[in-house]
Amino acid sequence: MTQTFDLIVRGGEVVNHAGRGITDIGVRNGKIVAIGDLSQASAGEVFDAAGLTVLPGVIDSQVHFREPGLEWKEDLESGSRGAALGGVVAVFEMPNTEPTTTDPDALADKLSRAKNRMHTDHAFYVGGTHENAPFLGELERLPGCCGVKVFMGASTGSLLVQDDEGVENVLRHVNRRAAFHSEDEYRLADRRSLARPGDWTSHPEVRDAQAALQSTHRLVRIAKGLGKRIHVLHVTTKEEIDFLAQNKDVASVEVTPQHLTLVAPEAYERLKGFAQMNPPIRTADHVAGVWRGIEAGIADVLGSDHAPHTREEKARPYPASPSGMPGVQTLVPVMLTHVVDGKLSLERFVDLTSHGVNRVFGLADKGRLAEGFDADFTIVDMKARKVITHAQMANRAGWTPFDGFEAKAWPVATIVRGVVVMRDDEIVAEGRGEPVRFLETLAR
């Protein structure tokens, strides 16, 4: 009897836990149900992937989509449109919106806003504060929550827990892995006078490597004392990579494409305010140190830290210009260019963008191209050559720091739970995103 499927992805080079090889994938009811030779099977839809590479769906575990309150920069629809156009199947969105996502109503509001508008699957962080710390154990278990996020150094928005007592109080009340923006606010405050008006090259002097390392030392000490798990976001310094390598029992590590690709001072001289983010773009020795973190297996996940501001805001003279840059749409082509250039294996890319997210965040049914998991695929052309431009960007701010970057690979389709959402640079199925499910918050 002929096998039948809702979708067959046929003849692509599949890269997953078993390695890589030419094969077919069968999908029913949004799940992967067969991997192998399906040449005799039939399906409602067949995606011809011959000559293409089929990856587990890329998950971007750090984005700022700015809704509610800052929609002139970005919103959930446009942000997820960029994600899907970039080959990303799911995003974890940050809490520093207006109002902040720090209580059940704010989380429910974001989930409501996302319904029938977001094109990718999604989850939302709850912001940890001095005030809501006692309730975080309950908040982190709410459906649609990917965990607790804490800012130890001030960045965009009003969320800040700079003191050891506050960090300890947050960690004491959480049970899941908590994510941290790790820069020492006390040192940042002491160094703000080092900002040279109109000179963006002074940004990494104000927010220097020691500010990051000092904070990460404090954070790990507190986490170890309480026996809690932490996730250190956007690690940028070679010293932190070496330190975190000795503390993998409690600490997982995120790195970003921009900190692996842009280099100071050249990036600031060329891009000016468009290169400004927190923590900063750093010098070549730190970039090499972060690459070592990838090569040695210290880095667990790759996140974009997508955080748009308008061109007008970015054009303000430093330090009045805000920190943050778009990135969700360019994560895949930029990092796959590093793959083509031999700096990163395709298998390691998969580990950083799907398998690692599955492990670190405990995804219930995503992050693996395997039978029984969601049929999420990022299908790429590893031979494509395209130049990234501002005009391609879906973000409401309308720009990218990678304008003019020659990509040597390109996402050609984004499939979310068996639905082709993006094909050939066009969204072909709108508003299909659903909340991501986590092992630690499944209904008992």
mmCIF file of C-alpha atoms in Angstrom, residues 67-68 76 91 93 101 103-118 120-126 139 141-146 433-438:
data_model
loop_
_atom_site.group_PDB
_atom_site.id
_atom_site.type_symbol
_atom_site.label_atom_id
_atom_site.label_comp_id
_atom_site.label_asym_id
_atom_site.label_seq_id
_atom_site.Cartn_x
_atom_site.Cartn_y
_atom_site.Cartn_z
ATOM 1 C CA GLU A 67 5.842 45.605 20.492
ATOM 2 C CA PRO A 68 4.066 46.948 22.477
ATOM 3 C CA LEU A 76 5.638 41.359 15.956
ATOM 4 C CA VAL A 91 11.982 33.306 17.797
ATOM 5 C CA GLU A 93 11.346 37.705 22.110
ATOM 6 C CA THR A 101 6.879 41.971 30.093
ATOM 7 C CA ASP A 103 3.643 40.070 34.836
ATOM 8 C CA PRO A 104 1.046 37.570 33.560
ATOM 9 C CA ASP A 105 -1.085 40.225 31.860
ATOM 10 C CA ALA A 106 1.839 41.573 29.830
ATOM 11 C CA LEU A 107 2.799 38.070 28.690
ATOM 12 C CA ALA A 108 -0.801 37.262 27.780
ATOM 13 C CA ASP A 109 -1.004 40.533 25.839
ATOM 14 C CA LYS A 110 2.037 39.617 23.735
ATOM 15 C CA LEU A 111 0.667 36.150 23.015
ATOM 16 C CA SER A 112 -2.635 37.714 21.985
ATOM 17 C CA ARG A 113 -0.886 40.217 19.720
ATOM 18 C CA ALA A 114 1.119 37.392 18.130
ATOM 19 C CA LYS A 115 -1.910 35.244 17.288
ATOM 20 C CA ASN A 116 -2.662 35.242 13.543
ATOM 21 C CA ARG A 117 -0.023 37.953 13.005
ATOM 22 C CA MET A 118 3.364 36.320 13.570
ATOM 23 C CA THR A 120 6.979 32.111 12.797
ATOM 24 C CA ASP A 121 6.557 30.204 16.023
ATOM 25 C CA HIS A 122 7.424 32.236 19.093
ATOM 26 C CA ALA A 123 7.946 32.471 22.831
ATOM 27 C CA PHE A 124 8.446 35.437 25.131
ATOM 28 C CA TYR A 125 10.843 36.136 27.983
ATOM 29 C CA VAL A 126 9.601 37.520 31.279
ATOM 30 C CA LEU A 139 5.728 33.418 35.748
ATOM 31 C CA ARG A 141 5.908 28.305 33.987
ATOM 32 C CA LEU A 142 3.255 30.175 32.019
ATOM 33 C CA PRO A 143 2.549 28.871 28.493
ATOM 34 C CA GLY A 144 4.486 30.766 25.860
ATOM 35 C CA CYS A 145 7.262 31.818 28.256
ATOM 36 C CA CYS A 146 10.801 30.799 27.262
ATOM 37 C CA GLY A 433 2.959 31.132 14.018
ATOM 38 C CA GLU A 434 2.116 29.348 17.278
ATOM 39 C CA PRO A 435 3.643 29.437 20.793
ATOM 40 C CA VAL A 436 6.680 27.210 21.329
ATOM 41 C CA ARG A 437 6.324 24.420 23.897
ATOM 42 C CA PHE A 438 8.924 23.644 26.582
#
